[in-house]
CSV table of C-alpha atoms and ligand atoms in Angstrom, one decimal:
chain,number,residue,atom,x,y,z
A,1,MET,CA,-65.6,-37.9,-62.8
A,2,GLN,CA,-69.2,-36.6,-62.9
A,3,ASN,CA,-68.7,-35.7,-59.2
A,4,ILE,CA,-65.7,-33.5,-59.8
A,5,THR,CA,-67.5,-31.7,-62.7
A,6,THR,CA,-70.5,-31.1,-60.4
A,7,THR,CA,-68.3,-29.8,-57.5
A,8,LEU,CA,-66.3,-27.6,-59.9
A,9,LYS,CA,-69.6,-26.2,-61.3
A,10,LYS,CA,-70.8,-25.5,-57.7
A,11,LEU,CA,-67.6,-23.9,-56.7
A,12,PHE,CA,-67.6,-21.7,-59.8
A,13,TYR,CA,-71.2,-20.8,-59.1
A,14,LEU,CA,-70.4,-20.0,-55.5
A,15,TRP,CA,-67.5,-17.9,-56.5
A,16,ARG,CA,-69.6,-15.9,-59.1
A,17,ARG,CA,-72.3,-15.4,-56.4
A,18,SER,CA,-69.7,-13.9,-54.0
A,19,GLN,CA,-68.6,-11.3,-56.6
A,20,VAL,CA,-70.5,-8.1,-56.7
A,21,PRO,CA,-70.7,-7.5,-60.4
A,22,VAL,CA,-69.1,-4.4,-61.9
A,23,LYS,CA,-71.6,-1.9,-63.1
A,24,HIS,CA,-71.3,-1.4,-66.8
A,25,SER,CA,-72.1,2.3,-67.5
A,26,ILE,CA,-73.9,3.4,-70.7
A,27,LYS,CA,-71.3,3.5,-73.7
A,28,ILE,CA,-71.0,7.1,-75.1
A,29,SER,CA,-70.1,7.4,-78.8
A,30,ILE,CA,-66.8,8.9,-79.9
A,31,ILE,CA,-68.6,11.9,-81.5
A,32,ASP,CA,-70.6,12.5,-78.2
A,33,ASN,CA,-67.2,12.2,-76.3
A,34,LEU,CA,-65.6,14.7,-78.7
A,35,ILE,CA,-68.4,17.2,-78.2
A,36,ILE,CA,-68.3,16.7,-74.5
A,37,PHE,CA,-64.5,17.4,-74.5
A,38,LEU,CA,-64.7,20.5,-76.7
A,39,VAL,CA,-67.5,21.9,-74.2
A,40,CYS,CA,-65.0,21.2,-71.5
A,41,ILE,CA,-62.3,23.1,-73.2
A,42,SER,CA,-64.6,26.0,-74.0
A,43,ILE,CA,-65.5,26.1,-70.2
A,44,SER,CA,-61.8,26.1,-69.4
A,45,ILE,CA,-61.0,29.0,-71.9
A,46,ILE,CA,-63.9,31.2,-70.9
A,47,SER,CA,-62.9,30.7,-67.2
A,48,SER,CA,-59.3,31.6,-67.8
A,49,TYR,CA,-58.5,33.7,-70.9
A,50,LYS,CA,-58.8,37.0,-69.1
A,51,LEU,CA,-55.4,36.0,-67.2
A,52,LEU,CA,-53.7,36.3,-70.7
A,53,LEU,CA,-55.1,39.7,-71.2
A,54,ILE,CA,-52.7,41.4,-68.8
A,55,SER,CA,-50.0,43.6,-70.3
A,56,PRO,CA,-47.1,43.2,-70.1
A,57,LEU,CA,-47.5,39.4,-70.1
A,58,ASN,CA,-44.7,37.7,-68.3
A,59,ILE,CA,-43.9,33.9,-67.8
A,60,ALA,CA,-45.6,33.8,-64.4
A,61,ASP,CA,-48.9,35.1,-65.9
A,62,ILE,CA,-48.8,32.3,-68.6
A,63,PHE,CA,-48.2,29.7,-65.8
A,64,SER,CA,-51.0,31.2,-63.8
A,65,TRP,CA,-53.3,30.9,-66.9
A,66,LEU,CA,-52.1,27.2,-67.6
A,67,PHE,CA,-52.8,26.4,-64.0
A,68,THR,CA,-56.4,27.8,-64.0
A,69,PHE,CA,-57.1,26.4,-67.5
A,70,THR,CA,-56.0,22.8,-66.3
A,71,GLU,CA,-57.7,23.2,-62.9
A,72,ILE,CA,-61.1,24.0,-64.7
A,73,LEU,CA,-60.6,21.2,-67.2
A,74,ILE,CA,-60.0,18.6,-64.4
A,75,SER,CA,-62.9,20.0,-62.5
A,76,SER,CA,-65.2,19.5,-65.4
A,77,GLY,CA,-63.9,15.9,-65.7
A,78,ILE,CA,-64.5,15.3,-62.0
A,79,LEU,CA,-68.1,16.7,-62.4
A,80,ILE,CA,-68.8,14.3,-65.3
A,81,LEU,CA,-67.3,11.4,-63.2
A,82,VAL,CA,-69.4,12.4,-60.1
A,83,SER,CA,-72.6,12.5,-62.4
A,84,LYS,CA,-71.8,9.1,-63.9
A,85,ILE,CA,-71.3,7.5,-60.4
A,86,GLU,CA,-74.6,9.0,-59.1
A,87,ASN,CA,-76.4,8.2,-62.3
A,88,PRO,CA,-74.9,5.1,-63.9
A,89,THR,CA,-77.3,5.1,-66.8
A,90,ILE,CA,-76.6,8.9,-67.6
A,91,SER,CA,-76.7,9.7,-71.3
A,92,SER,CA,-74.4,12.0,-73.3
A,93,ARG,CA,-77.3,14.5,-73.6
A,94,GLN,CA,-77.6,14.8,-69.9
A,95,ILE,CA,-73.8,15.3,-69.5
A,96,LEU,CA,-73.9,17.9,-72.0
A,97,PHE,CA,-76.8,19.6,-70.3
A,98,ILE,CA,-74.7,19.9,-67.1
A,99,LEU,CA,-71.7,21.3,-69.0
A,100,ILE,CA,-73.8,23.8,-71.0
A,101,LEU,CA,-75.2,25.1,-67.8
A,102,LEU,CA,-71.7,25.5,-66.5
A,103,LEU,CA,-70.6,27.2,-69.8
A,104,ALA,CA,-73.6,29.6,-69.6
A,105,VAL,CA,-72.9,30.5,-66.0
A,106,GLN,CA,-69.3,31.2,-66.8
A,107,ALA,CA,-70.2,33.3,-69.8
A,108,THR,CA,-72.8,35.2,-67.7
A,109,LYS,CA,-70.2,35.9,-65.1
A,110,LEU,CA,-68.1,37.5,-67.7
A,111,ALA,CA,-70.8,39.5,-69.4
A,112,LEU,CA,-73.0,40.5,-66.4
A,113,ALA,CA,-71.0,40.1,-63.2
A,114,SER,CA,-71.4,43.6,-62.3
A,115,THR,CA,-75.2,43.9,-62.9
A,116,ILE,CA,-76.5,40.5,-61.9
A,117,SER,CA,-76.1,39.1,-58.5
A,118,PRO,CA,-74.3,35.7,-58.4
A,119,LEU,CA,-77.2,34.3,-56.4
A,120,SER,CA,-79.3,34.5,-59.5
A,121,MET,CA,-76.7,33.0,-61.7
A,122,ILE,CA,-75.8,29.9,-59.7
A,123,ILE,CA,-78.9,29.0,-57.6
A,124,PRO,CA,-81.4,28.4,-60.3
A,125,PRO,CA,-79.2,26.0,-62.4
A,126,ALA,CA,-78.4,24.1,-59.1
A,127,LEU,CA,-82.1,23.5,-58.6
A,128,VAL,CA,-82.6,22.0,-62.1
A,129,ILE,CA,-79.5,19.8,-61.8
A,130,SER,CA,-80.4,18.6,-58.3
A,131,GLN,CA,-84.0,17.8,-59.6
A,132,GLY,CA,-82.8,16.1,-62.7
A,133,MET,CA,-79.3,14.4,-61.8
A,134,GLY,CA,-79.4,14.2,-58.0
A,135,THR,CA,-77.9,16.1,-55.1
A,136,ILE,CA,-74.4,15.0,-55.4
A,137,THR,CA,-74.0,16.1,-58.9
A,138,ALA,CA,-75.7,19.4,-58.2
A,139,LEU,CA,-73.1,19.9,-55.2
A,140,ALA,CA,-70.2,19.1,-57.5
A,141,TRP,CA,-71.6,21.6,-60.1
A,142,VAL,CA,-72.1,24.3,-57.5
A,143,SER,CA,-68.6,24.0,-56.1
A,144,ILE,CA,-67.1,24.6,-59.6
A,145,ALA,CA,-69.5,27.4,-60.4
A,146,ILE,CA,-68.9,29.2,-57.1
A,147,PHE,CA,-65.1,28.8,-56.9
A,148,SER,CA,-64.2,29.8,-60.4
A,149,TRP,CA,-64.5,33.5,-61.4
A,150,PRO,CA,-63.4,34.2,-65.0
A,151,GLU,CA,-62.9,37.9,-64.4
A,152,PRO,CA,-59.9,38.2,-61.8
A,153,THR,CA,-60.8,41.7,-61.0
A,154,VAL,CA,-64.4,40.9,-59.9
A,155,ALA,CA,-64.4,39.2,-56.5
A,156,ILE,CA,-67.5,38.8,-54.4
A,157,ASN,CA,-67.3,39.6,-50.8
A,158,ASN,CA,-66.8,37.0,-48.1
A,159,ASN,CA,-70.2,37.3,-46.7
A,160,LEU,CA,-72.0,37.1,-50.1
A,161,PHE,CA,-69.9,34.1,-50.9
A,162,LEU,CA,-71.0,32.4,-47.6
A,163,ILE,CA,-74.6,33.2,-48.4
A,164,LEU,CA,-74.2,31.9,-52.0
A,165,LEU,CA,-72.5,28.7,-50.7
A,166,ALA,CA,-75.3,28.2,-48.1
A,167,CYS,CA,-78.2,28.9,-50.4
A,168,SER,CA,-76.9,26.8,-53.2
A,169,SER,CA,-76.2,23.9,-50.9
A,170,VAL,CA,-79.6,23.9,-49.5
A,171,VAL,CA,-81.0,24.1,-53.0
A,172,SER,CA,-79.0,21.1,-54.0
A,173,LEU,CA,-79.8,19.1,-51.0
A,174,LEU,CA,-83.5,19.8,-51.0
A,175,GLY,CA,-84.0,19.9,-54.8
A,176,GLY,CA,-83.3,16.1,-55.1
A,177,ARG,CA,-86.0,15.3,-52.6
A,178,ILE,CA,-88.7,17.6,-53.7
A,179,ARG,CA,-91.7,15.5,-54.7
A,180,SER,CA,-94.1,18.1,-56.2
A,181,ARG,CA,-94.2,21.2,-58.3
A,182,ALA,CA,-95.9,23.0,-55.2
A,183,GLN,CA,-92.9,22.2,-53.0
A,184,LEU,CA,-90.6,23.7,-55.8
A,185,LEU,CA,-92.6,26.8,-55.8
A,186,GLN,CA,-92.3,27.0,-52.0
A,187,LEU,CA,-88.5,26.6,-52.4
A,188,SER,CA,-88.3,29.3,-55.0
A,189,ILE,CA,-90.0,31.8,-52.6
A,190,PHE,CA,-88.2,30.8,-49.3
A,191,ILE,CA,-84.6,30.7,-50.8
A,192,PRO,CA,-84.9,34.4,-52.0
A,193,ILE,CA,-86.4,35.4,-48.5
A,194,GLY,CA,-83.6,33.5,-46.8
A,195,SER,CA,-81.0,35.1,-48.9
A,196,PHE,CA,-82.5,38.5,-48.3
A,197,LEU,CA,-82.6,38.2,-44.6
A,198,SER,CA,-79.0,36.6,-44.4
A,199,GLN,CA,-77.7,39.5,-46.6
A,200,CYS,CA,-79.4,41.9,-44.3
A,201,LEU,CA,-77.8,40.3,-41.3
A,202,LEU,CA,-74.3,40.0,-42.8
A,203,MET,CA,-74.3,43.3,-44.5
A,204,GLY,CA,-70.9,44.9,-43.6
A,205,LYS,CA,-68.8,44.5,-46.7
A,206,ASP,CA,-66.4,42.1,-45.1
A,207,LYS,CA,-67.6,42.2,-41.6
A,208,ILE,CA,-69.5,39.3,-40.1
A,209,PHE,CA,-72.1,41.4,-38.3
A,210,PRO,CA,-74.2,44.4,-39.3
A,211,ILE,CA,-72.4,47.0,-37.4
A,212,ASN,CA,-72.3,49.7,-40.1
A,213,LYS,CA,-75.8,51.2,-40.3
A,214,GLN,CA,-74.9,53.4,-43.1
A,215,ASP,CA,-73.8,50.3,-45.2
A,216,PHE,CA,-77.0,48.6,-44.6
A,217,VAL,CA,-79.2,51.6,-45.6
A,218,LEU,CA,-77.1,52.1,-48.8
A,219,ALA,CA,-77.2,48.5,-49.9
A,220,ASN,CA,-80.6,47.7,-48.7
A,221,GLY,CA,-82.2,48.5,-52.0
A,222,ASP,CA,-79.6,46.4,-53.9
A,223,ILE,CA,-80.2,43.4,-51.6
A,224,PHE,CA,-83.9,43.6,-52.1
A,225,SER,CA,-83.7,43.8,-55.9
A,226,ASP,CA,-81.2,41.0,-55.9
A,227,SER,CA,-83.4,38.8,-54.0
A,228,LEU,CA,-86.5,39.8,-56.1
A,229,MET,CA,-84.4,38.9,-59.2
A,230,LEU,CA,-83.5,35.6,-57.6
A,231,ALA,CA,-87.1,34.8,-56.9
A,232,ILE,CA,-88.1,35.7,-60.5
A,233,VAL,CA,-85.3,33.7,-62.1
A,234,MET,CA,-86.2,30.7,-59.9
A,235,LEU,CA,-89.9,30.9,-60.9
A,236,PHE,CA,-88.8,31.0,-64.5
A,237,THR,CA,-86.6,28.1,-64.0
A,238,ILE,CA,-89.5,26.0,-62.6
A,239,LEU,CA,-91.6,27.0,-65.8
A,240,PHE,CA,-88.8,25.6,-68.0
A,241,ILE,CA,-88.1,22.4,-66.1
A,242,PRO,CA,-90.7,20.4,-68.0
A,243,ILE,CA,-89.0,21.5,-71.2
A,244,PHE,CA,-85.6,20.4,-70.0
A,245,GLU,CA,-87.2,17.1,-68.9
A,246,SER,CA,-88.3,16.4,-72.4
A,247,ILE,CA,-85.3,17.7,-74.2
A,248,PHE,CA,-82.6,16.2,-72.1
A,249,GLY,CA,-84.5,13.2,-70.8
A,250,LEU,CA,-84.2,14.5,-67.1
A,251,LEU,CA,-86.3,12.5,-64.7
A,252,THR,CA,-87.4,14.7,-61.8
A,253,LYS,CA,-89.3,13.4,-58.7
A,254,ALA,CA,-92.4,15.6,-59.7
A,255,ARG,CA,-92.4,14.0,-63.3
A,256,LEU,CA,-92.1,10.6,-61.7
A,257,LEU,CA,-95.1,11.1,-59.5
A,258,GLU,CA,-97.1,12.6,-62.5
A,259,LEU,CA,-96.4,9.5,-64.4
A,260,ALA,CA,-97.4,7.3,-61.4
A,261,ASP,CA,-100.8,8.8,-61.4
A,262,LYS,CA,-103.3,6.1,-62.1
A,263,GLU,CA,-105.5,8.6,-64.0
A,264,ASN,CA,-102.7,8.7,-66.7
A,265,PRO,CA,-104.4,7.7,-70.1
A,266,LEU,CA,-102.1,4.6,-70.7
A,267,ILE,CA,-102.6,3.3,-67.2
A,268,ARG,CA,-106.4,4.1,-67.5
A,269,ARG,CA,-106.3,2.0,-70.7
A,270,LEU,CA,-104.6,-0.8,-68.9
A,271,SER,CA,-107.1,-1.0,-66.2
A,272,LEU,CA,-110.0,-1.0,-68.7
A,273,GLU,CA,-108.7,-3.3,-71.4
A,274,ALA,CA,-106.4,-5.5,-69.4
A,275,PRO,CA,-107.8,-5.7,-65.9
A,276,GLY,CA,-106.0,-8.8,-64.9
A,277,THR,CA,-102.6,-7.2,-65.9
A,278,PHE,CA,-103.6,-4.1,-64.1
A,279,GLU,CA,-104.3,-6.1,-60.9
A,280,HIS,CA,-101.0,-8.0,-61.4
A,281,THR,CA,-99.2,-4.7,-61.9
A,282,LEU,CA,-100.6,-3.3,-58.6
A,283,LEU,CA,-99.5,-6.4,-56.7
A,284,ILE,CA,-96.0,-6.5,-58.0
A,285,CYS,CA,-95.7,-2.7,-57.4
A,286,GLY,CA,-96.5,-3.5,-53.7
A,287,LEU,CA,-93.9,-6.3,-53.6
A,288,ALA,CA,-91.3,-4.3,-55.3
A,289,GLU,CA,-91.8,-1.0,-53.3
A,290,GLU,CA,-91.4,-3.0,-50.0
A,291,ALA,CA,-88.2,-4.6,-51.3
A,292,THR,CA,-86.8,-1.4,-52.6
A,293,ARG,CA,-87.5,0.3,-49.3
A,294,MET,CA,-85.6,-2.5,-47.4
A,295,ILE,CA,-82.4,-2.1,-49.6
A,296,GLY,CA,-82.8,1.7,-49.7
A,297,GLY,CA,-83.4,1.9,-53.4
A,298,ASP,CA,-85.4,4.6,-55.4
A,299,ILE,CA,-89.0,3.9,-54.4
A,300,ASP,CA,-90.6,6.5,-56.6
A,301,LEU,CA,-88.6,5.1,-59.6
A,302,ILE,CA,-89.8,1.5,-59.0
A,303,LYS,CA,-93.4,2.4,-58.3
A,304,THR,CA,-93.6,4.2,-61.6
A,305,GLY,CA,-91.5,1.8,-63.6
A,306,GLY,CA,-93.6,-1.1,-62.2
A,307,LEU,CA,-96.8,0.6,-63.4
A,308,TYR,CA,-95.6,0.6,-66.9
A,309,HIS,CA,-93.7,-2.7,-67.1
A,310,ASP,CA,-96.5,-4.7,-68.9
A,311,VAL,CA,-98.3,-2.0,-70.8
A,312,GLY,CA,-97.3,-3.9,-73.9
A,313,LYS,CA,-99.8,-6.5,-73.1
A,314,LEU,CA,-102.4,-3.9,-74.3
A,315,HIS,CA,-101.6,-5.1,-77.8
A,316,ALA,CA,-103.3,-8.5,-77.1
A,317,PRO,CA,-104.7,-8.7,-73.6
A,318,ASN,CA,-106.5,-11.9,-73.9
A,319,TRP,CA,-103.3,-13.8,-74.9
A,320,PHE,CA,-102.1,-13.5,-71.2
A,321,ILE,CA,-103.4,-15.8,-68.7
A,322,GLU,CA,-104.3,-13.1,-66.1
A,323,ASN,CA,-106.9,-11.5,-68.4
A,324,GLN,CA,-108.6,-14.8,-69.5
A,325,ASP,CA,-111.9,-15.5,-67.7
A,326,GLY,CA,-111.3,-19.3,-68.0
A,327,SER,CA,-113.4,-19.9,-71.0
A,328,LYS,CA,-110.8,-20.2,-73.8
A,329,ASN,CA,-107.1,-19.7,-74.2
A,330,PRO,CA,-106.1,-18.5,-77.7
A,331,HIS,CA,-102.6,-20.3,-77.3
A,332,ASP,CA,-104.5,-23.6,-77.4
A,333,GLU,CA,-106.3,-22.7,-80.6
A,334,LEU,CA,-103.0,-21.5,-82.1
A,335,ASP,CA,-101.4,-24.8,-81.0
A,336,ASP,CA,-98.0,-23.6,-82.1
A,337,PRO,CA,-95.4,-23.0,-79.2
A,338,ILE,CA,-93.0,-20.9,-81.4
A,339,LYS,CA,-95.8,-18.4,-82.5
A,340,SER,CA,-96.9,-18.3,-78.8
A,341,ALA,CA,-93.5,-17.4,-77.7
A,342,GLU,CA,-93.5,-14.6,-80.2
A,343,VAL,CA,-96.8,-13.2,-78.7
A,344,LEU,CA,-95.0,-13.2,-75.3
A,345,GLN,CA,-92.0,-11.4,-76.7
A,346,ALA,CA,-94.2,-8.9,-78.4
A,347,HIS,CA,-95.5,-7.6,-75.1
A,348,VAL,CA,-91.9,-6.3,-74.6
A,349,ASP,CA,-91.6,-5.0,-78.1
A,350,GLU,CA,-94.9,-3.3,-78.1
A,351,GLY,CA,-94.4,-2.0,-74.5
A,352,LEU,CA,-91.2,-0.1,-75.9
A,353,LYS,CA,-93.5,1.3,-78.7
A,354,PHE,CA,-96.0,2.6,-76.2
A,355,ALA,CA,-93.2,4.0,-74.3
A,356,ARG,CA,-91.8,5.9,-77.3
A,357,LYS,CA,-95.3,7.0,-78.3
A,358,ASN,CA,-96.2,8.3,-74.8
A,359,ARG,CA,-92.6,9.8,-74.4
A,360,LEU,CA,-91.9,7.9,-71.3
A,361,PRO,CA,-88.4,8.7,-69.9
A,362,LYS,CA,-85.7,6.1,-70.6
A,363,LEU,CA,-85.4,5.1,-66.9
A,364,ILE,CA,-89.0,4.1,-66.9
A,365,ALA,CA,-88.9,2.5,-70.4
A,366,ASN,CA,-86.0,0.3,-69.1
A,367,PHE,CA,-88.4,-1.6,-66.9
A,368,ILE,CA,-90.2,-3.0,-70.0
A,369,PRO,CA,-87.4,-5.2,-71.4
A,370,GLU,CA,-85.4,-5.7,-68.3
A,371,HIS,CA,-88.2,-7.1,-66.1
A,372,GLN,CA,-88.3,-10.0,-68.5
A,373,GLY,CA,-84.5,-10.1,-69.1
A,374,THR,CA,-83.4,-13.2,-71.1
A,375,LEU,CA,-85.8,-15.4,-69.2
A,376,LYS,CA,-86.9,-18.8,-70.7
A,377,MET,CA,-90.5,-19.1,-71.7
A,378,GLY,CA,-90.5,-22.5,-69.8
A,379,TYR,CA,-94.1,-23.5,-70.5
A,380,PHE,CA,-94.0,-23.1,-74.3
A,381,PHE,CA,-90.5,-24.5,-74.5
A,382,GLN,CA,-91.8,-27.7,-72.8
A,383,LYS,CA,-94.7,-27.7,-75.3
A,384,ALA,CA,-92.3,-27.6,-78.2
A,385,LYS,CA,-90.2,-30.4,-76.7
A,386,GLU,CA,-93.4,-32.5,-76.3
A,387,LYS,CA,-94.1,-31.9,-79.9
A,388,ASN,CA,-90.7,-33.2,-80.7
A,389,LEU,CA,-89.8,-30.0,-82.4
A,390,ASP,CA,-86.1,-29.7,-83.0
A,391,ILE,CA,-85.8,-26.1,-81.8
A,392,ASN,CA,-83.1,-24.1,-80.2
A,393,GLU,CA,-83.8,-22.8,-76.6
A,394,TYR,CA,-82.8,-19.4,-77.9
A,395,TYR,CA,-86.2,-18.9,-79.6
A,396,PHE,CA,-87.9,-19.4,-76.3
A,397,ARG,CA,-85.9,-16.7,-74.4
A,398,TYR,CA,-86.9,-13.0,-74.2
A,399,LYS,CA,-84.4,-10.8,-76.0
A,400,GLY,CA,-83.3,-9.0,-72.8
A,401,PRO,CA,-81.3,-7.0,-71.8
A,402,ILE,CA,-80.9,-8.6,-68.3
A,403,PRO,CA,-81.7,-6.1,-65.4
A,404,GLN,CA,-79.1,-3.2,-65.5
A,405,SER,CA,-80.2,-1.7,-62.2
A,406,LYS,CA,-81.2,-2.9,-58.7
A,407,GLU,CA,-84.8,-1.4,-59.3
A,408,THR,CA,-85.3,-3.4,-62.5
A,409,ALA,CA,-83.9,-6.5,-60.9
A,410,ILE,CA,-86.3,-6.2,-58.0
A,411,LEU,CA,-89.2,-5.8,-60.5
A,412,MET,CA,-88.2,-8.9,-62.3
A,413,LEU,CA,-88.1,-10.9,-58.9
A,414,ALA,CA,-91.4,-9.4,-57.9
A,415,ASP,CA,-92.8,-10.3,-61.4
A,416,GLY,CA,-91.7,-13.9,-60.8
A,417,CYS,CA,-93.0,-14.3,-57.2
A,418,GLU,CA,-96.3,-12.5,-57.7
A,419,ALA,CA,-98.3,-15.3,-59.5
A,420,ALA,CA,-96.8,-18.0,-57.1
A,421,LEU,CA,-97.7,-16.0,-53.9
A,422,ARG,CA,-101.2,-15.1,-55.2
A,423,ALA,CA,-101.9,-18.8,-55.9
A,424,MET,CA,-100.4,-20.0,-52.6
A,425,ASN,CA,-102.8,-21.7,-50.0
A,426,ILE,CA,-104.1,-19.2,-47.4
A,427,ASN,CA,-103.0,-21.7,-44.8
A,428,ALA,CA,-99.5,-22.0,-46.1
A,429,SER,CA,-96.9,-21.2,-43.4
A,430,ASP,CA,-94.4,-18.3,-43.5
A,431,LYS,CA,-91.7,-21.0,-44.0
A,432,GLU,CA,-93.4,-22.4,-47.1
A,433,ALA,CA,-93.8,-18.9,-48.6
A,434,LEU,CA,-90.2,-18.1,-48.0
A,435,GLU,CA,-89.2,-21.3,-49.6
A,436,THR,CA,-91.3,-20.6,-52.6
A,437,ILE,CA,-89.8,-17.0,-52.8
A,438,SER,CA,-86.3,-18.3,-52.4
A,439,ASN,CA,-86.7,-20.9,-55.1
A,440,ILE,CA,-88.0,-18.4,-57.6
A,441,ILE,CA,-85.2,-16.0,-56.9
A,442,TYR,CA,-82.6,-18.7,-56.8
A,443,SER,CA,-83.6,-19.9,-60.3
A,444,ARG,CA,-83.2,-16.3,-61.7
A,445,GLN,CA,-79.8,-16.0,-60.1
A,446,LYS,CA,-78.8,-19.3,-61.4
A,447,ASP,CA,-79.8,-18.3,-64.8
A,448,GLY,CA,-77.5,-15.2,-64.7
A,449,GLN,CA,-80.4,-12.8,-64.7
A,450,LEU,CA,-79.0,-10.8,-61.8
A,451,ASP,CA,-75.4,-10.7,-63.1
A,452,ASP,CA,-75.6,-6.9,-64.1
A,453,SER,CA,-77.8,-5.6,-61.4
A,454,ASN,CA,-75.3,-5.0,-58.6
A,455,LEU,CA,-77.5,-6.7,-56.0
A,456,SER,CA,-75.4,-8.1,-53.2
A,457,LYS,CA,-76.1,-11.3,-51.4
A,458,GLY,CA,-77.3,-9.2,-48.3
A,459,GLU,CA,-79.7,-7.2,-50.5
A,460,ILE,CA,-81.2,-10.5,-52.1
A,461,PHE,CA,-81.7,-11.7,-48.4
A,462,LEU,CA,-83.5,-8.5,-47.6
A,463,ILE,CA,-85.6,-8.7,-50.8
A,464,LYS,CA,-86.7,-12.2,-49.9
A,465,ARG,CA,-87.8,-10.9,-46.3
A,466,ALA,CA,-89.7,-8.0,-47.9
A,467,PHE,CA,-91.6,-10.2,-50.2
A,468,LEU,CA,-92.4,-12.4,-47.3
A,469,ASN,CA,-93.8,-9.3,-45.3
A,470,VAL,CA,-96.0,-8.4,-48.3
A,471,TRP,CA,-97.2,-12.1,-48.5
A,472,LYS,CA,-98.2,-12.0,-44.9
A,473,ARG,CA,-100.3,-8.7,-45.6
A,474,ILE,CA,-102.0,-10.4,-48.6
A,475,ARG,CA,-102.8,-13.4,-46.4
A,476,HIS,CA,-104.1,-11.1,-43.6
A,477,ARG,CA,-106.5,-9.3,-46.2
A,478,ARG,CA,-107.8,-12.7,-47.4
A,479,ILE,CA,-108.7,-14.0,-44.0
A,480,GLN,CA,-112.5,-13.7,-43.6
A,481,TYR,CA,-113.5,-12.1,-40.4
A,482,PRO,CA,-116.2,-13.7,-38.5
A,483,THR,CA,-119.3,-11.5,-38.7
A,484,SER,CA,-122.1,-11.4,-36.2
A,485,LYS,CA,-125.4,-9.7,-36.6
A,486,ASN,CA,-125.0,-7.9,-33.3
A,487,ASN,CA,-121.6,-6.7,-34.2
A,488,THR,CA,-122.0,-4.5,-37.2
A,489,PHE,CA,-120.6,-1.2,-35.8
A,490,SER,CA,-116.9,-1.8,-36.9
B,501,LIG,FE1,-94.0,-9.0,-68.5
B,502,LIG,FE1,-95.5,-8.6,-65.2
């Protein structure tokens, strides 16, 4: 009978492992959904109401309006869907941000279509969206902004349309990859220059080549001022990006890299007040970075998230083994496993407080609770059992949540493997190291910690190989090179 139960359990476990868990996106409240819906309706009205102002109005015009209205409404819905797929943890504030930008562009088209070039209206918001929400969301936003013109009588000529499409696509593609404010500045100079040159080349109103010299001379001033205007608006946009970051919780690459600076006051404090934790942090960042590279995840995100994952230990550094110099362990003096477990949980709670105080973006703060998930504090649970305390295992588990993204899951695995790899004998073989890594990862899998992370079996295999590669590097560093008195030149 016991064999059947074990087999069934095994089968169930194997079945569960073979399933790629469905990603649960963040729940948005009813009020937020209502606001988002109202903004979508406003975008649709602004983009289509001019069709109803024709007189005399006939049934075909009403159908034409209804068609445009529905088209924009559906497009806005698709935009939200695309942004949710690209950013599974997107918040309602961020969705509203994208929609408000679309609303603003449609309103600007209505009010200033004849005075401002469409380049200055569409390219700067595309830059902000690609920076904060990613390339695909920016491309989806750009396609709606370019194809929908609220004023039926205003139509941009084909060449300008092509230039607009090319420039905004380039900005959307490059914007998501830009890693510093300096590169942003370069983009905001090169895109206007590029648009100026391409407009000069494609000048004939609807002709593809600049055959008509007169057109070129007449429009030259306009093109120059349009491109200058684009450069000015882009520069202003760059100035405003940090404000958008803090209001809407956007996480740009530049912001990520700024946060990853080890001179950051909080990281500096960690290195001074909890040097052991700081060393542990650097090592797990190395492990996690290698694994994330292997599976094609967000390396900048995990490097920064990894740096902050244990900042909560600053509340009581000497209660954590890596900061004890071996003299005395406060947990031994306390001699209360439940209280010790509370101290361990506090490094998560205090970490979240530090994150709030230092205005860390949500995606970075998520690493703090998720790297511990609902893991069992095995050592103290064992101590409690030894003391015959009748206590529920629940009190010896972290409060969670379990990792909700591949990156936080990798950090949890790196966190688990770090101490074991550091303690491993220098002469241990690759096979032994891989076995240790596999055992740790398997125990977390079995415990259900990776259920929401979306990591596939193949990716877990790659993560193990990546950790092994880092271990090999560590081992290589620890090997003492033979020195000779005569050989001091290298
Ligand atoms: Fe931790
Ligand atoms: Fe840690």
